[in-house]
Amino acid sequence: MRILITTAGSRGDVAPYTGLGAALRDAGHEVALAATQSFAPLAEEAGLEFRPLPADPRSHGDVLGKRELLRAAAAFLTDLGEGFAGAVAEGTDLLLLSTTTAPLGWHVAEATGIPSMGVYLQPTAPTGDFAPTVAGARSLGRFGNRAAGRFTLHMADRVFEPAVARLRERLELPPLTAARMRRRQEEAARPVLHGFSTALVPRPSDWADHLTVTGCWWPYVDAAHRLPAELEDFLAAGPPPVLIGFGSMAAGEGERLGAIAVRALRRAGLRGILQSGIAELVAAGASAGDDVLVIGDVPHALLFPRLAAVVHHAGAGTAAAAVRAGVPSVTVPVAADQPFWAGRLAAIGAGTAPIPFPSLTAERLADALTAAVREPSYARAAAAAGRHMAAEDGAGGVVTAVRRLAPPSSAPGRSR
């Protein structure tokens, strides 16, 4: 089949689908990835066709306050919807929809008759087992968790409403609210596969049968990829270092965060690697070639197993990558679902107690690093969870689900 994977957001919202797409391609399908233009290199490196979506979340700028954040999100989604139908029209037999694109993709699937399946990186369906991922790590009790989950979906529907209305008008479909479309999907028991590990979040006990958890989908890494020579030299020059990075978070705070990181590393007596990221971390106070190295993007799968610990923002992908490597985490959650994943790492013993981003100091970071590196329990818990992850075949679960969905006569190039 010609499969189109659609996603939007930051790098962590896109990269896992490159590995998933490569697995589907290896199973004999023609696979395209639709995302905003800046992620074209990720798709091309994985050998996937790339179809650009016209929106870029960075084009709406940094915002402050919930009201402004909701307005920016609505504008982003409206832009996204404008190009969605065009990406599908290039030739698609099956739509795989991420959390951010599903509320738009359902309408395109209705207009075209193309089957769709959810491929989510987070647990979004309400459950009594835990509060919604955007509500942090604290449980509200079974009733409260389910109520909060329903309210979160209601708020998401409101954000999507303008984009849905415009998209349905373009597709010449009768008016239908985002909330009503979501209920249709639930009533029809449309399959949704979730690419997280049960090592971190067991499948909720009250989920319906059409909601499955496959295990993680990992970013594509070419078998020939190697770490930069400078990084290899640094790793070989002493004991395993600590990596400190904030991924797509904390834009413009690189100098402040770099200074905190260097002071914390030296207070804890550890060597460190700073990953510049969107924040553009710099090794303030460190001389070149000393005990701190600054690097750009490198595959987590190649670097993390060689570290003593990872300091990160607790994005879903980075949290899972640290566990996969059997390395303790020190989490500094910034926003969105990050407090949830930070809480999960702490709950299974693979991470220290989270340090909220506004509360980050060199002293707190040094204390957490000392505990993560010197206390063996963190490494043992991370290694045990990593073994659990190794037994999961996340991408294989999606390949199997797609095979079951495809009619026997389907073949690449045939359109429905």
Coordinates of C-alpha atoms in Angstrom, one line a residue:
M1 CA 0.0 0.0 0.0
R2 CA 0.9 3.7 -0.3
I3 CA 1.0 4.7 3.3
L4 CA 1.1 8.4 4.4
I5 CA 2.3 9.1 8.0
T6 CA 1.3 12.6 9.1
T7 CA 2.6 14.4 12.1
A8 CA 3.4 17.9 13.3
G9 CA 5.2 19.6 16.1
S10 CA 8.8 19.6 17.4
R11 CA 11.5 17.1 16.5
G12 CA 10.3 14.7 19.2
D13 CA 6.9 14.7 17.5
V14 CA 8.4 13.7 14.1
A15 CA 11.6 11.7 14.6
P16 CA 10.0 8.5 15.9
Y17 CA 7.9 8.2 12.7
T18 CA 11.1 7.9 10.6
G19 CA 11.9 4.6 12.2
L20 CA 8.3 3.5 11.9
G21 CA 8.2 4.5 8.3
A22 CA 11.4 2.6 7.5
A23 CA 9.9 -0.6 9.1
L24 CA 6.8 -0.3 7.0
R25 CA 8.9 0.3 3.9
D26 CA 11.0 -2.8 4.6
A27 CA 7.7 -4.7 4.9
G28 CA 7.0 -3.8 1.2
H29 CA 4.9 -0.6 1.4
E30 CA 5.5 2.7 -0.2
V31 CA 5.8 5.2 2.7
A32 CA 5.7 9.0 2.7
L33 CA 6.0 11.3 5.7
A34 CA 4.1 14.5 5.8
A35 CA 5.4 17.1 8.2
T36 CA 6.5 20.8 8.2
Q37 CA 9.4 21.6 5.8
S38 CA 12.2 21.7 8.4
F39 CA 11.9 18.0 8.9
A40 CA 12.5 17.0 5.3
P41 CA 16.1 15.9 6.0
L42 CA 14.9 13.4 8.6
A43 CA 12.5 11.7 6.1
E44 CA 15.1 11.7 3.3
E45 CA 17.8 10.2 5.6
A46 CA 15.3 7.3 6.4
G47 CA 14.6 6.8 2.7
L48 CA 11.0 8.0 2.9
E49 CA 9.2 10.2 0.5
F50 CA 8.6 13.6 2.1
R51 CA 5.4 15.7 1.6
P52 CA 5.6 19.2 3.2
L53 CA 2.8 20.6 5.3
P54 CA 2.6 24.4 5.1
A55 CA 2.6 25.3 8.8
D56 CA 5.6 25.8 11.0
P57 CA 5.0 26.1 14.8
R58 CA 7.9 28.5 15.1
S59 CA 6.3 31.0 12.7
H60 CA 3.8 31.9 15.4
G61 CA 6.5 33.0 17.8
D62 CA 7.0 32.6 21.5
V63 CA 3.9 33.3 23.5
L64 CA 3.1 34.0 27.1
G65 CA -0.1 33.1 28.9
K66 CA -2.8 30.5 28.2
R67 CA -5.0 32.8 26.1
E68 CA -2.1 33.7 23.7
L69 CA -1.0 30.0 23.6
L70 CA -4.4 28.9 22.5
R71 CA -4.6 31.5 19.8
A72 CA -1.2 30.5 18.5
A73 CA -2.1 26.8 18.5
A74 CA -5.4 27.5 16.6
A75 CA -3.5 29.5 14.0
F76 CA -0.9 26.8 13.6
L77 CA -3.6 24.1 13.2
T78 CA -5.5 26.2 10.6
D79 CA -2.3 26.5 8.6
L80 CA -1.8 22.8 8.9
G81 CA -5.3 22.0 7.7
E82 CA -4.8 24.1 4.6
G83 CA -2.2 21.7 3.2
F84 CA -3.4 18.4 4.6
A85 CA -5.7 17.5 1.7
G86 CA -3.0 18.3 -0.8
A87 CA -0.5 16.0 0.8
V88 CA -3.1 13.1 0.8
A89 CA -4.0 13.8 -2.8
E90 CA -0.5 12.9 -4.0
G91 CA -1.4 9.3 -3.7
T92 CA -2.5 7.5 -0.5
D93 CA -4.0 4.1 0.3
L94 CA -3.8 4.4 4.1
L95 CA -3.5 7.3 6.5
L96 CA -1.5 7.0 9.7
L97 CA -2.4 9.9 12.0
S98 CA -0.4 11.3 14.9
T99 CA -2.1 12.9 18.0
T100 CA -1.7 16.4 16.4
T101 CA -2.9 15.4 12.9
A102 CA -5.7 13.0 13.7
P103 CA -8.4 15.6 14.4
L104 CA -7.8 16.9 10.9
G105 CA -7.0 13.6 9.2
W106 CA -10.4 12.1 10.1
H107 CA -12.1 14.7 8.0
V108 CA -9.8 14.1 5.0
A109 CA -10.5 10.3 5.4
E110 CA -14.2 11.0 5.3
A111 CA -14.0 13.1 2.1
T112 CA -11.7 10.7 0.2
G113 CA -12.8 7.3 1.6
I114 CA -9.2 6.4 2.5
P115 CA -8.9 4.3 5.6
S116 CA -7.0 5.7 8.6
M117 CA -5.4 4.5 11.8
G118 CA -4.1 6.4 14.8
V119 CA -0.4 6.2 15.7
Y120 CA 0.0 8.2 18.9
L121 CA 3.1 8.8 20.9
Q122 CA 1.1 9.6 24.1
P123 CA -1.8 8.0 25.9
T124 CA -4.7 10.5 25.2
A125 CA -7.9 8.5 25.8
P126 CA -9.3 9.1 29.3
T127 CA -8.5 6.5 32.0
G128 CA -8.9 6.1 35.7
D129 CA -5.4 4.8 36.0
F130 CA -3.7 8.2 35.7
A131 CA -4.4 11.8 35.0
P132 CA -4.0 13.2 31.4
T133 CA -0.4 13.6 30.4
V134 CA -0.7 17.4 30.2
A135 CA -1.9 17.4 33.9
G136 CA 1.4 16.2 35.3
A137 CA 2.3 13.1 37.3
R138 CA -0.2 13.5 40.2
S139 CA -3.2 11.2 40.2
L140 CA -6.6 12.7 40.9
G141 CA -8.2 9.4 41.8
R142 CA -10.0 7.2 39.3
F143 CA -13.1 9.4 38.9
G144 CA -11.0 12.6 38.8
N145 CA -8.5 11.2 36.3
R146 CA -11.3 10.2 33.9
A147 CA -13.1 13.5 34.3
A148 CA -9.8 15.4 33.7
G149 CA -9.2 13.2 30.6
R150 CA -12.6 14.1 29.2
F151 CA -12.0 17.8 29.9
T152 CA -8.6 17.7 28.2
L153 CA -10.1 16.3 25.0
H154 CA -12.9 18.8 25.2
M155 CA -10.3 21.6 25.3
A156 CA -8.4 20.1 22.4
D157 CA -11.6 20.0 20.3
R158 CA -12.1 23.7 21.0
V159 CA -8.6 24.5 19.7
F160 CA -9.1 22.4 16.6
E161 CA -12.6 23.8 15.8
P162 CA -11.6 26.7 13.5
A163 CA -9.2 24.5 11.5
V164 CA -11.8 21.8 11.2
A165 CA -14.5 24.2 10.0
R166 CA -12.2 25.6 7.3
L167 CA -11.0 22.2 6.2
R168 CA -14.5 20.7 5.9
E169 CA -15.5 23.8 3.8
R170 CA -12.6 23.2 1.5
L171 CA -13.4 19.5 1.2
E172 CA -17.1 20.3 0.5
L173 CA -18.3 18.4 3.5
P174 CA -21.3 19.4 5.6
P175 CA -20.5 21.1 8.9
L176 CA -19.5 18.9 11.7
T177 CA -17.8 19.9 15.0
A178 CA -14.5 18.6 16.1
A179 CA -16.1 17.1 19.2
R180 CA -18.7 15.2 17.1
M181 CA -16.1 13.8 14.8
R182 CA -14.1 12.5 17.8
R183 CA -17.2 10.8 19.2
R184 CA -17.7 9.2 15.8
Q185 CA -14.2 7.7 15.9
E186 CA -14.7 6.4 19.4
E187 CA -18.1 4.9 18.6
A188 CA -16.7 3.2 15.5
A189 CA -13.8 1.8 17.5
R190 CA -11.2 3.1 15.0
P191 CA -7.8 1.5 15.8
V192 CA -5.3 3.6 17.7
L193 CA -1.8 2.2 18.2
H194 CA 0.4 3.9 20.8
G195 CA 4.2 4.1 20.5
F196 CA 5.3 4.2 24.1
S197 CA 6.6 1.4 26.3
T198 CA 4.7 -0.4 29.0
A199 CA 7.9 -0.2 31.0
L200 CA 7.0 3.4 31.6
V201 CA 3.2 3.4 31.4
P202 CA 1.3 0.1 31.6
R203 CA -1.6 -0.1 29.2
P204 CA -4.6 1.4 31.1
S205 CA -6.8 -1.3 32.6
D206 CA -10.0 0.4 31.4
W207 CA -9.1 1.1 27.8
A208 CA -11.3 -0.3 25.0
D209 CA -9.9 -3.1 22.9
H210 CA -9.2 -0.9 19.8
L211 CA -6.6 1.1 21.9
T212 CA -3.3 -0.8 21.9
V213 CA 0.2 -0.2 23.1
T214 CA 2.9 -1.5 20.8
G215 CA 6.1 -0.3 22.5
C216 CA 8.3 2.6 21.3
W217 CA 9.0 3.7 17.7
W218 CA 12.6 4.8 17.5
P219 CA 14.1 7.4 15.2
Y220 CA 15.8 6.0 12.2
V221 CA 19.6 5.7 12.4
D222 CA 21.6 4.5 9.5
A223 CA 23.7 1.5 10.3
A224 CA 26.8 3.3 9.0
H225 CA 26.3 6.3 11.2
R226 CA 29.2 7.1 13.6
L227 CA 29.7 9.7 16.3
P228 CA 31.9 12.7 15.4
A229 CA 35.6 12.1 16.0
E230 CA 35.8 14.9 18.6
L231 CA 33.0 13.3 20.6
E232 CA 34.7 9.9 20.4
D233 CA 37.9 11.4 21.6
F234 CA 36.1 13.0 24.6
L235 CA 34.4 9.8 25.5
A236 CA 37.7 7.9 25.5
A237 CA 39.5 10.5 27.5
G238 CA 38.0 9.6 30.9
P239 CA 35.1 8.0 32.8
P240 CA 31.6 8.1 31.3
P241 CA 30.4 11.7 31.2
V242 CA 26.9 13.1 31.8
L243 CA 24.9 14.6 28.9
I244 CA 22.9 17.8 29.5
G245 CA 20.4 19.0 26.9
F246 CA 16.9 20.4 26.6
G247 CA 15.9 19.3 23.1
S248 CA 13.4 21.7 21.5
M249 CA 12.9 23.6 24.8
A250 CA 14.2 26.8 26.4
A251 CA 15.0 28.8 23.2
G252 CA 17.4 31.7 23.9
E253 CA 18.5 30.5 27.4
G254 CA 21.6 28.8 26.3
E255 CA 24.1 31.0 28.1
R256 CA 22.3 30.9 31.4
L257 CA 21.6 27.1 31.2
G258 CA 25.2 26.5 30.1
A259 CA 26.6 28.3 33.2
I260 CA 24.3 26.3 35.5
A261 CA 25.3 23.1 33.8
V262 CA 29.0 23.7 34.1
R263 CA 28.8 24.8 37.8
A264 CA 26.7 21.7 38.6
L265 CA 29.1 19.3 36.8
R266 CA 32.1 20.7 38.6
R267 CA 30.3 20.7 41.9
A268 CA 29.5 17.0 41.4
G269 CA 33.0 16.2 40.1
L270 CA 31.7 14.9 36.8
R271 CA 32.7 15.3 33.1
G272 CA 29.9 16.6 30.9
I273 CA 28.6 16.9 27.4
L274 CA 26.3 19.8 26.6
Q275 CA 23.9 19.3 23.7
S276 CA 23.2 22.7 22.2
G277 CA 19.6 22.1 21.0
I278 CA 17.1 24.9 20.5
A279 CA 18.4 26.6 23.7
E280 CA 21.9 26.8 22.1
L281 CA 23.7 25.8 25.2
V282 CA 27.3 27.1 25.6
A283 CA 29.9 25.9 28.0
A284 CA 30.1 29.1 29.9
G285 CA 33.2 29.0 32.2
A286 CA 34.7 25.9 30.6
S287 CA 37.9 26.0 28.5
A288 CA 38.0 24.0 25.3
G289 CA 39.2 20.4 25.6
D290 CA 38.8 20.5 29.3
D291 CA 36.0 18.5 31.2
V292 CA 33.1 19.8 29.2
L293 CA 32.3 19.4 25.5
V294 CA 29.5 21.1 23.5
I295 CA 27.9 19.1 20.6
G296 CA 25.1 19.4 18.2
D297 CA 22.5 16.7 17.2
V298 CA 23.7 13.1 17.5
P299 CA 21.6 9.9 17.6
H300 CA 20.5 9.1 21.2
A301 CA 20.9 5.4 20.3
L302 CA 24.6 5.8 19.7
L303 CA 25.5 8.1 22.5
F304 CA 23.3 7.3 25.5
P305 CA 24.7 3.8 26.3
R306 CA 28.1 5.4 26.8
L307 CA 27.0 7.9 29.5
A308 CA 26.8 7.9 33.3
A309 CA 23.5 9.8 33.3
V310 CA 21.3 12.1 31.1
V311 CA 19.9 15.5 32.2
H312 CA 16.9 16.2 29.9
H313 CA 13.5 17.9 29.6
A314 CA 11.6 14.6 29.8
G315 CA 10.2 14.7 26.4
A316 CA 8.6 11.3 25.6
G317 CA 11.3 10.3 23.1
T318 CA 14.3 11.4 25.2
A319 CA 12.9 9.8 28.4
A320 CA 12.4 6.5 26.5
A321 CA 15.9 6.7 24.9
A322 CA 17.5 7.0 28.3
V323 CA 15.6 4.0 29.7
R324 CA 16.5 2.0 26.5
A325 CA 20.2 2.7 27.2
G326 CA 19.9 1.7 30.8
V327 CA 21.1 5.1 31.9
P328 CA 19.7 7.1 34.9
S329 CA 17.8 10.3 34.2
V330 CA 17.8 13.7 35.9
T331 CA 14.7 15.4 34.6
V332 CA 14.0 19.1 34.3
P333 CA 10.5 19.3 32.7
V334 CA 9.5 22.5 31.0
A335 CA 6.0 22.2 29.6
A336 CA 3.2 20.0 28.1
D337 CA 3.5 16.3 28.8
Q338 CA 7.1 16.5 30.2
P339 CA 6.1 16.5 33.9
F340 CA 4.2 13.3 33.3
W341 CA 7.1 11.5 31.7
A342 CA 9.5 12.9 34.4
G343 CA 7.1 11.5 37.0
R344 CA 7.0 8.1 35.3
L345 CA 10.8 7.9 35.3
A346 CA 10.9 8.7 39.0
A347 CA 8.1 6.3 39.8
I348 CA 10.0 3.3 38.3
G349 CA 13.2 4.4 40.0
A350 CA 15.1 5.2 36.7
G351 CA 15.2 8.9 37.4
T352 CA 15.7 11.3 40.3
A353 CA 12.8 13.5 41.6
P354 CA 12.1 16.0 38.8
I355 CA 13.4 19.5 39.1
P356 CA 10.8 21.9 37.6
F357 CA 12.5 24.2 35.0
P358 CA 11.8 27.5 36.9
S359 CA 13.5 26.0 40.0
L360 CA 16.7 24.8 38.3
T361 CA 19.9 25.9 40.0
A362 CA 23.4 24.6 39.9
E363 CA 23.1 23.3 43.4
R364 CA 19.9 21.3 42.8
L365 CA 21.3 19.9 39.6
A366 CA 24.6 18.9 41.2
D367 CA 22.8 17.1 44.0
A368 CA 20.6 15.3 41.6
L369 CA 23.5 14.3 39.4
T370 CA 25.5 13.1 42.4
A371 CA 22.6 10.8 43.4
A372 CA 21.9 9.5 39.9
V373 CA 25.6 8.6 39.3
R374 CA 26.7 7.5 42.7
E375 CA 23.6 5.5 43.9
P376 CA 23.4 2.2 42.0
S377 CA 19.7 1.8 42.4
Y378 CA 19.0 4.3 39.6
A379 CA 21.1 2.5 37.1
R380 CA 19.7 -0.9 38.1
A381 CA 16.1 0.4 37.6
A382 CA 16.9 1.9 34.3
A383 CA 18.6 -1.3 33.1
A384 CA 15.6 -3.4 34.2
A385 CA 13.2 -1.1 32.3
G386 CA 15.6 -1.2 29.3
R387 CA 15.4 -5.0 29.2
H388 CA 11.6 -4.7 29.3
M389 CA 11.7 -2.3 26.3
A390 CA 14.1 -4.6 24.4
A391 CA 11.4 -7.3 24.5
E392 CA 8.8 -5.0 22.8
D393 CA 8.7 -4.7 19.0
G394 CA 6.9 -1.3 18.6
A395 CA 7.3 -0.9 14.8
G396 CA 6.6 -4.6 14.3
G397 CA 3.2 -4.2 16.0
V398 CA 2.3 -1.5 13.5
V399 CA 3.4 -3.5 10.6
T400 CA 1.2 -6.4 11.8
A401 CA -1.8 -4.1 12.3
V402 CA -1.4 -2.7 8.8
R403 CA -1.1 -6.2 7.3
R404 CA -4.4 -7.1 9.0
L405 CA -6.1 -4.0 7.7
A406 CA -5.0 -4.4 4.1
P407 CA -7.3 -6.4 1.8
P408 CA -5.6 -9.4 0.1
S409 CA -5.8 -7.6 -3.3
S410 CA -4.1 -4.4 -2.2
A411 CA -0.7 -3.6 -3.7
P412 CA 1.5 -0.6 -4.0
G413 CA 0.2 1.8 -6.5
R414 CA -3.4 0.8 -6.2
S415 CA -5.7 3.6 -5.0
R416 CA -9.1 3.4 -3.3

